[in-house]
mmCIF file of C-alpha atoms and ligand atoms in Angstrom:
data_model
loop_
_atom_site.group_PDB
_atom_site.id
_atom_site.type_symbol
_atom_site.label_atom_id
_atom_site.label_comp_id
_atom_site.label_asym_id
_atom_site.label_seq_id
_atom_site.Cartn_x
_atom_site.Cartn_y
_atom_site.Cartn_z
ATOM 1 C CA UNK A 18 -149.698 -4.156 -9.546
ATOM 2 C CA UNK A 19 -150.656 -0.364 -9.085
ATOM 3 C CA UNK A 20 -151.718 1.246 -11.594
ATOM 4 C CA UNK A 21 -149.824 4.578 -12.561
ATOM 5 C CA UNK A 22 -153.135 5.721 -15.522
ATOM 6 C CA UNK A 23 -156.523 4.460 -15.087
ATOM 7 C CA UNK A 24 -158.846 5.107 -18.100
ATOM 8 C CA UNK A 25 -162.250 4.405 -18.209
ATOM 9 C CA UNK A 26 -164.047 5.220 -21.379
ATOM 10 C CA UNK A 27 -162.379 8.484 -22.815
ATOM 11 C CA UNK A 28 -163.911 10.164 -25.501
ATOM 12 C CA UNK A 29 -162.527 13.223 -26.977
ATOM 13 C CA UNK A 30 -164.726 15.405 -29.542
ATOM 14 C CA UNK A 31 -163.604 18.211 -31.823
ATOM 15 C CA UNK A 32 -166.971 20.377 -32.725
ATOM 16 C CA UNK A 33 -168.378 17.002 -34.840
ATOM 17 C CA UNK A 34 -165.354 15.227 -34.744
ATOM 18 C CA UNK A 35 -164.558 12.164 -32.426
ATOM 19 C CA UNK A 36 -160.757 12.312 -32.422
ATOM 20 C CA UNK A 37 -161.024 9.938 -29.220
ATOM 21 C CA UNK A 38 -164.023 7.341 -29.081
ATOM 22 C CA UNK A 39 -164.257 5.404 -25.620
ATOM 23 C CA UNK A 40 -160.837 4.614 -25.065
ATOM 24 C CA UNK A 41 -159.963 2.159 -21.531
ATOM 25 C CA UNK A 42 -156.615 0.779 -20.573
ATOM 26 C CA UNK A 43 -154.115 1.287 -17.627
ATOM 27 C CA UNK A 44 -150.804 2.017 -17.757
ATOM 28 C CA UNK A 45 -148.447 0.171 -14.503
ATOM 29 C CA UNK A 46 -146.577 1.468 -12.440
ATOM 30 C CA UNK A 47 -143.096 1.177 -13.554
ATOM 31 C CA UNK A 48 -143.768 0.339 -17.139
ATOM 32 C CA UNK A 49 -142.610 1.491 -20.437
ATOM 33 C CA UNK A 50 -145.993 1.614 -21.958
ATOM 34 C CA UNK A 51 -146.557 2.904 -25.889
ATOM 35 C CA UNK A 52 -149.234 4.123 -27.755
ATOM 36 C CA UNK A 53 -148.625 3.243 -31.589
ATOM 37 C CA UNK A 54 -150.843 4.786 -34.513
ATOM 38 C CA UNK A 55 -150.325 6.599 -37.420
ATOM 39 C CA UNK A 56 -150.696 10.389 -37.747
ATOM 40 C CA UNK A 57 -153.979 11.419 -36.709
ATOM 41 C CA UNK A 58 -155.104 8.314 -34.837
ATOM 42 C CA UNK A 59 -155.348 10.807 -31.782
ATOM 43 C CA UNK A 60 -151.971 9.707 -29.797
ATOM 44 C CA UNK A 61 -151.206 13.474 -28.875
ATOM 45 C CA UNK A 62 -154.840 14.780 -27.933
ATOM 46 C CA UNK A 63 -154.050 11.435 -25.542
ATOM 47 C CA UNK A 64 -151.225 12.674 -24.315
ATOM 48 C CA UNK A 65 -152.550 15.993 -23.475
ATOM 49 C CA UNK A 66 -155.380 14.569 -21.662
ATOM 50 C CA UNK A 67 -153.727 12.691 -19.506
ATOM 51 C CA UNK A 68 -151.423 15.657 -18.930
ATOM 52 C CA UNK A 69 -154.065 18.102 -18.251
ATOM 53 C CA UNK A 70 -153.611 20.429 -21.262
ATOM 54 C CA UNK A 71 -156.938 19.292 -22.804
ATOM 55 C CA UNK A 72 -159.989 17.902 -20.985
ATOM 56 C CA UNK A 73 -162.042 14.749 -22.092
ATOM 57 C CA UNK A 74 -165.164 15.145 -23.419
ATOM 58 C CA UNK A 75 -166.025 11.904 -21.673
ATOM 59 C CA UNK A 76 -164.789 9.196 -19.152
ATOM 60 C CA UNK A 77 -162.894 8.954 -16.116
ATOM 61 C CA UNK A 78 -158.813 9.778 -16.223
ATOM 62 C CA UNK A 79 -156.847 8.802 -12.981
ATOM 63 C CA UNK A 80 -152.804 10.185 -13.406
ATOM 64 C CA UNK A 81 -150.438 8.891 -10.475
ATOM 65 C CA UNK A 82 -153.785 8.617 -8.095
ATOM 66 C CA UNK A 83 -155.235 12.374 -9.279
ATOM 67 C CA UNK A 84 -158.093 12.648 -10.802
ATOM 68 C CA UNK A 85 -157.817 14.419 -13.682
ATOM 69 C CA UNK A 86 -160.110 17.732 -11.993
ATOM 70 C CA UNK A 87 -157.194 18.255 -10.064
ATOM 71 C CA UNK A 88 -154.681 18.128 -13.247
ATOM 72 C CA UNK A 89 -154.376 22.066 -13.071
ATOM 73 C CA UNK A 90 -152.857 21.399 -9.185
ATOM 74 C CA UNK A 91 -148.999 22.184 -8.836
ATOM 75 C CA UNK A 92 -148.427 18.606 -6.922
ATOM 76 C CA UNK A 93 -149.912 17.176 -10.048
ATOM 77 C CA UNK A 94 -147.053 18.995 -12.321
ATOM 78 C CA UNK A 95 -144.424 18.319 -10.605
ATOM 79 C CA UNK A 96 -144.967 14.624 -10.728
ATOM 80 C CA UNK A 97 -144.678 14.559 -14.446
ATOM 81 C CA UNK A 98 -142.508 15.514 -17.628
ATOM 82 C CA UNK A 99 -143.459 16.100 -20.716
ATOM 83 C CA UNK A 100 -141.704 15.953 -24.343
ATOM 84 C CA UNK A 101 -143.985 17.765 -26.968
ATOM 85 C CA UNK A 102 -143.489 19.200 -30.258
ATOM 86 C CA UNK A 103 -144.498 22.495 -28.444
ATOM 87 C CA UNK A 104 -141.367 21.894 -25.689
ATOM 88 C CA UNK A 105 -138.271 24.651 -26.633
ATOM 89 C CA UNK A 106 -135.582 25.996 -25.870
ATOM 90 C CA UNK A 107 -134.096 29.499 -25.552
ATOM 91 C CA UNK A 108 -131.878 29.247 -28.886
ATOM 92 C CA UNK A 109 -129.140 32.007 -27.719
ATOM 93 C CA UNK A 110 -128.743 30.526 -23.950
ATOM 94 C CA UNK A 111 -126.157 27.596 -23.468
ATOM 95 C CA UNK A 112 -127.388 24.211 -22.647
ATOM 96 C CA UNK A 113 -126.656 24.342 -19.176
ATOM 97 C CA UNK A 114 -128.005 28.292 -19.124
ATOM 98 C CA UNK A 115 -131.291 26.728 -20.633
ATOM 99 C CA UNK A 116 -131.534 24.011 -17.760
ATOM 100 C CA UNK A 117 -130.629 26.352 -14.792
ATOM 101 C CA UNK A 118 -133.186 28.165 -15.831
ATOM 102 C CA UNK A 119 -136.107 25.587 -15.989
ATOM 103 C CA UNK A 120 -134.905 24.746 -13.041
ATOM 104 C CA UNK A 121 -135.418 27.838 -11.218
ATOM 105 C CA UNK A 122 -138.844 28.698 -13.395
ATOM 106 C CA UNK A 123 -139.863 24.988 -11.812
ATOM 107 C CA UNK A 124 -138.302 25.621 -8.080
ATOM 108 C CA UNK A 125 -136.200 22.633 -9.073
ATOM 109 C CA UNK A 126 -133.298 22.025 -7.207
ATOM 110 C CA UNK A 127 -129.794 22.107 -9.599
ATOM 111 C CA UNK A 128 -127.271 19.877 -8.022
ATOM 112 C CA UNK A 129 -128.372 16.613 -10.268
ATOM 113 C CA UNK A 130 -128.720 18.745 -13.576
ATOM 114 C CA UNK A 131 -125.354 17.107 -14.183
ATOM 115 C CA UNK A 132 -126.307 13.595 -13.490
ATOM 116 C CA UNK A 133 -129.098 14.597 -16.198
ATOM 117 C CA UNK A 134 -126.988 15.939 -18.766
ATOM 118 C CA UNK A 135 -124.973 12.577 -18.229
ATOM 119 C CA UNK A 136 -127.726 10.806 -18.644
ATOM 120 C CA UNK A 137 -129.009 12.160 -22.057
ATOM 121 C CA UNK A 138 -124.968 12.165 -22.592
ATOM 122 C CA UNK A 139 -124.635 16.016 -23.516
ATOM 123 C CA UNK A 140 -122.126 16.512 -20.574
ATOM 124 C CA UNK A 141 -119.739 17.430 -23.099
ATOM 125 C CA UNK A 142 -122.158 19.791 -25.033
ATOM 126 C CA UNK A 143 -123.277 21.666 -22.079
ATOM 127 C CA UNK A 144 -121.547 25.242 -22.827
ATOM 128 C CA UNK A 145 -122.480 25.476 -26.538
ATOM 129 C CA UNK A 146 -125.541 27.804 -27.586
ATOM 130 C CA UNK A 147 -128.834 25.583 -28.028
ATOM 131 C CA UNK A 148 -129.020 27.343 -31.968
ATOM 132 C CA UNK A 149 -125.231 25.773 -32.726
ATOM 133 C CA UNK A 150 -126.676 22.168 -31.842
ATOM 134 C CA UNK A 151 -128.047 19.825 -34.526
ATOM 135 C CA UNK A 152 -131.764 18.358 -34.316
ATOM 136 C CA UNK A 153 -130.778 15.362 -32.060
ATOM 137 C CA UNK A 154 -128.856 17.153 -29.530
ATOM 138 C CA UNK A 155 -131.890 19.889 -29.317
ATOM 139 C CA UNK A 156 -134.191 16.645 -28.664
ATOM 140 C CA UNK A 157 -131.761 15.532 -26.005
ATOM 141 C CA UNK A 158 -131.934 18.694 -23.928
ATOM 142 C CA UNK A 159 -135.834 19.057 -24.391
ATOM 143 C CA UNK A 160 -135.908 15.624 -22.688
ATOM 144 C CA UNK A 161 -133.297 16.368 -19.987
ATOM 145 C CA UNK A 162 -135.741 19.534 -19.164
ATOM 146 C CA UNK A 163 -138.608 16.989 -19.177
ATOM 147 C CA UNK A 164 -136.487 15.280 -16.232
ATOM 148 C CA UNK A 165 -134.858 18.127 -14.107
ATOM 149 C CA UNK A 166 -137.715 17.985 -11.772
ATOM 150 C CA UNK A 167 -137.516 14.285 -10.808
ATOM 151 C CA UNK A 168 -141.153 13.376 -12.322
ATOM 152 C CA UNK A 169 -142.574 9.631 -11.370
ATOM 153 C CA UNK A 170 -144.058 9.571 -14.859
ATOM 154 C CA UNK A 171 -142.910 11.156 -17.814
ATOM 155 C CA UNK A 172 -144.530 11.334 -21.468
ATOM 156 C CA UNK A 173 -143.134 11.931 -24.828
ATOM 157 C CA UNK A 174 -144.879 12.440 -27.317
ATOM 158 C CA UNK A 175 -143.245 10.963 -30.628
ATOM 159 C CA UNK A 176 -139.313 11.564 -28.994
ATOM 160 C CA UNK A 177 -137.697 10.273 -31.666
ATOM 161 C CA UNK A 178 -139.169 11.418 -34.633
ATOM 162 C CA UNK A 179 -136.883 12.226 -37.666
ATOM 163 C CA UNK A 180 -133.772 11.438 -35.886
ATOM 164 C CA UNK A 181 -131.312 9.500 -37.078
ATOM 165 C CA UNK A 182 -130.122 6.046 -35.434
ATOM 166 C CA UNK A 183 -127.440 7.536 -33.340
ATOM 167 C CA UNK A 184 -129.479 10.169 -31.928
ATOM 168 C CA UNK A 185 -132.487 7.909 -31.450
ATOM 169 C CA UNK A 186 -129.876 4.938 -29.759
ATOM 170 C CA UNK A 187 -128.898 7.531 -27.272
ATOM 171 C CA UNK A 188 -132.325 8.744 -26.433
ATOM 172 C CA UNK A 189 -133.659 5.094 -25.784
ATOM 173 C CA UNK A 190 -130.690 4.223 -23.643
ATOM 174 C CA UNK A 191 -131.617 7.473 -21.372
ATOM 175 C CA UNK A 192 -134.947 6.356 -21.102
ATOM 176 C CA UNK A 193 -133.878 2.797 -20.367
ATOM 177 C CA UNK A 194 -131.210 4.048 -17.497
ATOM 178 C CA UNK A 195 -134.395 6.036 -16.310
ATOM 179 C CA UNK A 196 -137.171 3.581 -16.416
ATOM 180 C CA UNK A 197 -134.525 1.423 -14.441
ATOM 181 C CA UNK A 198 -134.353 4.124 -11.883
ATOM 182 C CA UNK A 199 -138.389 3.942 -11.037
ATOM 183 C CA UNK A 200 -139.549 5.953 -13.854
ATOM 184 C CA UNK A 201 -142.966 5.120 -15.334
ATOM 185 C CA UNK A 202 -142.588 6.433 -19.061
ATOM 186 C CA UNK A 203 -145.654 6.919 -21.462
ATOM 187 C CA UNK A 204 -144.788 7.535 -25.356
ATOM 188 C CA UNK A 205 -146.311 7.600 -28.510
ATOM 189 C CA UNK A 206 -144.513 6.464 -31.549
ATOM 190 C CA UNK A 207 -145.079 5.115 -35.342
ATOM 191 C CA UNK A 208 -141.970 3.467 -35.318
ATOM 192 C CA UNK A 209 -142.775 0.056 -34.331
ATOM 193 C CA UNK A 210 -139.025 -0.840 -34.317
ATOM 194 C CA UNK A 211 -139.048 1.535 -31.068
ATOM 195 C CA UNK A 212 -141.881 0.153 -29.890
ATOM 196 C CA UNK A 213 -140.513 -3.499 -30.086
ATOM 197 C CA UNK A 214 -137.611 -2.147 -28.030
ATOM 198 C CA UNK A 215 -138.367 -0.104 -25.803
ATOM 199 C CA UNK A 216 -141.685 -0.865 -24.327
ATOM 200 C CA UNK A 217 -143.207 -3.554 -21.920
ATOM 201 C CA UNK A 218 -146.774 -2.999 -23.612
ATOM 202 C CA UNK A 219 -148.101 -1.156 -26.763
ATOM 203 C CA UNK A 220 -151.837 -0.268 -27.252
ATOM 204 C CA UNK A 221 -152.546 0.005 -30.847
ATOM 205 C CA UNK A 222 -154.497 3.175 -31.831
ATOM 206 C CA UNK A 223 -156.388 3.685 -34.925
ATOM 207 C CA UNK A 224 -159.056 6.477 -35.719
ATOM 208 C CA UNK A 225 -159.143 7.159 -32.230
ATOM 209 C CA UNK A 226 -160.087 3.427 -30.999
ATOM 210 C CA UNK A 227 -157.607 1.328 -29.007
ATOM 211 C CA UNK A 228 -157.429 -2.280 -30.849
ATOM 212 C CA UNK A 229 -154.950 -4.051 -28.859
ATOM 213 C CA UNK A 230 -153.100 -3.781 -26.043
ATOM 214 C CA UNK A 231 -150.074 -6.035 -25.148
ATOM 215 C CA UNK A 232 -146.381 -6.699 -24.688
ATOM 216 C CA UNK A 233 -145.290 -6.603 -28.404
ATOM 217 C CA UNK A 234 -143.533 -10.393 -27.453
ATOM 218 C CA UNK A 235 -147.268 -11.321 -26.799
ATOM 219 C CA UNK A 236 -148.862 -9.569 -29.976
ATOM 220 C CA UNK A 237 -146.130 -11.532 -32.146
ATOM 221 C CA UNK A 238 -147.336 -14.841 -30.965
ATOM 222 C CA UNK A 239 -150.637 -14.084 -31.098
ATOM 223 C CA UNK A 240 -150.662 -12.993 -34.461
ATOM 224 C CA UNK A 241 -147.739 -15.591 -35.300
ATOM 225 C CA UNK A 242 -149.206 -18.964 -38.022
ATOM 226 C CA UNK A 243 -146.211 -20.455 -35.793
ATOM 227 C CA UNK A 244 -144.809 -22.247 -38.693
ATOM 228 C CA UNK A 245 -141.613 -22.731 -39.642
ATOM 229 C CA UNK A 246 -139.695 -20.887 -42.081
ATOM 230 C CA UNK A 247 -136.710 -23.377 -42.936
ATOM 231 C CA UNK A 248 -133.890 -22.179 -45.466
ATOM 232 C CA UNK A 249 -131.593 -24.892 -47.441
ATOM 233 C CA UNK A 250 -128.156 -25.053 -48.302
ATOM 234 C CA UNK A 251 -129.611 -25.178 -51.435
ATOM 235 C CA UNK A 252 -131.458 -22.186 -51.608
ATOM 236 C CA UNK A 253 -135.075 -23.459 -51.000
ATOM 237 C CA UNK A 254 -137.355 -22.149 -48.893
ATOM 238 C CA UNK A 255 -139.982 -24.274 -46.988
ATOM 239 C CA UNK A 256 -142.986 -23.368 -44.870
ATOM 240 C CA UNK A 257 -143.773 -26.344 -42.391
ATOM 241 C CA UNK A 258 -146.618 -26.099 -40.561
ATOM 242 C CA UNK A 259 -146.182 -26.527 -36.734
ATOM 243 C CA UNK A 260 -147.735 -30.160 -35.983
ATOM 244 C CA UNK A 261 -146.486 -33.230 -35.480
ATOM 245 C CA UNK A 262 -147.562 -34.940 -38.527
ATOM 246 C CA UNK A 263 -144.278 -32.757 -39.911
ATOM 247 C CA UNK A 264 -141.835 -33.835 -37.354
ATOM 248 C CA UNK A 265 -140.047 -35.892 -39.769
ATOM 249 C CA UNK A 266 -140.111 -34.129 -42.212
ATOM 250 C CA UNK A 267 -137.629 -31.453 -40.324
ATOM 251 C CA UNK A 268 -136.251 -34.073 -38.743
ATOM 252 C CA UNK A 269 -134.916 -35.503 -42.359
ATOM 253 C CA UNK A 270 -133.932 -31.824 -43.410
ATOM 254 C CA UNK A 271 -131.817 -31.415 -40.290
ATOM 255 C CA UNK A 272 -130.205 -34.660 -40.303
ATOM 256 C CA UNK A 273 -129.387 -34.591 -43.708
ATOM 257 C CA UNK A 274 -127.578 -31.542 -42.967
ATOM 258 C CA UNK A 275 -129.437 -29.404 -45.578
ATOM 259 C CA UNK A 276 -130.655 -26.368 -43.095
ATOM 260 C CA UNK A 277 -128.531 -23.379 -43.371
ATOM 261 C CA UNK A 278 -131.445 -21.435 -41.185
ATOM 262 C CA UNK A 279 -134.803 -21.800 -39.150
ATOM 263 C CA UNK A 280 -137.113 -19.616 -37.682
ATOM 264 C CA UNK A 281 -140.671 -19.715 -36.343
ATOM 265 C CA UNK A 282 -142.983 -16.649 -38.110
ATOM 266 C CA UNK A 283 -143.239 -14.092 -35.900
ATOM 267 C CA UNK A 284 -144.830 -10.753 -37.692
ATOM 268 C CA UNK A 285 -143.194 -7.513 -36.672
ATOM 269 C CA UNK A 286 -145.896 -4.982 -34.729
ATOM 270 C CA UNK A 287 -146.095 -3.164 -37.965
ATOM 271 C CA UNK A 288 -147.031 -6.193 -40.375
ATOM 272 C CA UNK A 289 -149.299 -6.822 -36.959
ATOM 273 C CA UNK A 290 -150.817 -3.227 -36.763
ATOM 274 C CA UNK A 291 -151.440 -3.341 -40.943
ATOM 275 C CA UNK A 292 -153.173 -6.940 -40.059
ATOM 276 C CA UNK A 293 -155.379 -5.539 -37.255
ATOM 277 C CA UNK A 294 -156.521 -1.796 -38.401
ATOM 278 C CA UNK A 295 -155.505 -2.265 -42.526
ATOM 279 C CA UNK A 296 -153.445 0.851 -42.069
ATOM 280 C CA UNK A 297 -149.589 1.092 -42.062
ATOM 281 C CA UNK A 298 -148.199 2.435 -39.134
ATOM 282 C CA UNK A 299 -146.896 6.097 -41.139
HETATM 283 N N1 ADP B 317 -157.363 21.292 -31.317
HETATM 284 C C1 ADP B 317 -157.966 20.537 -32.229
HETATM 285 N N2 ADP B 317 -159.086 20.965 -32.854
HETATM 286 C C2 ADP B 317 -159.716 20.199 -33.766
HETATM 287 N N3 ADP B 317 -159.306 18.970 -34.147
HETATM 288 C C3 ADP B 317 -158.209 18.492 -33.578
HETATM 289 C C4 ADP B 317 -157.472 19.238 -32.600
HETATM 290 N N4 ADP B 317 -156.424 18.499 -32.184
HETATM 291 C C5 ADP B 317 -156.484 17.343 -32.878
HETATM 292 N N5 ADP B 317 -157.551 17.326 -33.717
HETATM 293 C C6 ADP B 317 -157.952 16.197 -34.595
HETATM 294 O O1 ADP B 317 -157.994 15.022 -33.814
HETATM 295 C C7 ADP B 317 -157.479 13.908 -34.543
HETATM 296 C C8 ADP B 317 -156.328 13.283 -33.771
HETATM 297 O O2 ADP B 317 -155.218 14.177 -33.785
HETATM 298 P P1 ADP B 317 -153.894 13.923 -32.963
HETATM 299 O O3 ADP B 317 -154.241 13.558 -31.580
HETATM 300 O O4 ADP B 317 -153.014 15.109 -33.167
HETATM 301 O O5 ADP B 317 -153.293 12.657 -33.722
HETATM 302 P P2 ADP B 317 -151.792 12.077 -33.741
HETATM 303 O O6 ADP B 317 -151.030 12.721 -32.641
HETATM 304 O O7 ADP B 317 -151.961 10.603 -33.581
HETATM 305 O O8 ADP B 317 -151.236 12.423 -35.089
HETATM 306 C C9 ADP B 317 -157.094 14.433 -35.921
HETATM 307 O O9 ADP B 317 -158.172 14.186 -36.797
HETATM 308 C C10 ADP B 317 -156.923 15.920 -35.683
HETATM 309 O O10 ADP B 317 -157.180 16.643 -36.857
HETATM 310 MG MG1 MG B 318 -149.217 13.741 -32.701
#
């Protein structure tokens, strides 16, 4: 499959300080790919190398086929969206005053900034004054702006952050609609319940080194004992290890009609991430 990013042994360096140390992976075309790490493991200095705003100190970055000399190029910008903490909005314009006018800043064309707003599902928010709207909305319109232009690739950096569940529901389903549209979508997150969600693979980042890299369906069973977890009518709980030696032993549970659940393990990408790097993911 193409590859939408190639990286080949990134290194970033602040004065003495490796925030980045010989980081590889590629992200495919198409994909929902995200980079998971706690604060300061160096997701956004990622993000901003691969979107031109900082340069490596080291290695080889490919972006939709440019190499990332030629991230400074106009074609190169208008390929991709971005959702930062620095993206904002003009707080006294209306929402759809805001967007026309990113649109004609970006020589975007305006008759689909309504399928946008549809999409992020502030059609019915679109003539009320950015500073009236509560933190979720605000985060909705930052990432319609990241989209009026049509990128192929788009990259958000932490888009959910402090939002609640609604807000956050609503911003996933726009990025699901648009990954099903073609999209190839990069983001960072620490919430690993996202990251279960949302994305086809998630490279784990800690102190700046990439430790896996996987679909999160593939981490679990990887770092799964695979036993069963049985639960009784009763109220016991058993641990049976998967072999075949212990085949009877559900068996006789199941027949005797004493299971009120099973389950195999399966560790969430946090418990996973805390297992790999002995950080939490916060
Ligand atoms: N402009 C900068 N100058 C110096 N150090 C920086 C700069 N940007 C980031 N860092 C350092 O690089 C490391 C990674 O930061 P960052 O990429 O912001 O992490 P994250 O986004 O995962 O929280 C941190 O130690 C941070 O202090
Ligand atoms: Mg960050």
């Amino acid at each position: 499959m193409e590859n939408t990013i190639e990286v080949k042994g990134m290194r970033k360096v602040f004065g003495q300080n490796p925030a980045i140390k010989d980081a590889s992976f590629n992200v495919k075309k198409g994909e929902i790919f995200g980079l998971l790490g706690p604060s300061g493991s160096g997701k956004t200095t990622t993000i901003k190398i691969l979107t031109g705003e900082l340069g490596q100190t080291a290695g080889e970055v490919n972006v939709l086929g440019i190499d990332s000399e030629r991230f400074g190029t106009a074609d190169f910008k208008s390929r991709i969206g971005i959702l930062s903490d620095n993206s904002s909005l003009y707080e006294r314009l209306s929402v759809y005053d805001n967007l026309k006018l990113f649109c004609r800043l970006y020589g975007a064309p305006l008759d689909h900034l309504d399928a946008i707003l549809r999409e992020v599902n502030m059609e019915s928010e679109r003539n009320k004054t950015v500073s009236k709207l509560s933190k979720g909305m605000k985060q909705r319109v930052l990432l319609a702006k990241a989209l009026m232009h049509k990128p192929d690739l788009v990259f958000l950096d932490e888009p959910t952050s402090a939002l609640d569940p609604g807000n956050m529901a609503q911003i996933h389903r726009g990025l699901q609609k648009l990954n099903e549209a073609g999209t190839t979508i990069f983001l960072t997150t620490h919430n690993m319940e996202e990251a279960t969600e949302l994305c086809d693979r998630v490279a784990f980042l800690h102190n700046g080194e990439l430790q896996e890299l996987d679909s999160p369906a593939a981490l679990r069973y990887k770092y799964s004992t695979h036993a069963f977890h049985v639960e009784t009518f009763a109220g016991d709980r058993l641990v049976i290890d998967n072999e075949p030696e212990n085949a009877d032993q559900i068996k006789e549970l199941i027949g005797n009609g004493q299971v009120k659940a099973i389950h195999t393990d399966n560790p969430t990408l946090g418990q996973i991430f805390l297992k790999v790097t002995g950080k939490e993911l916060v």
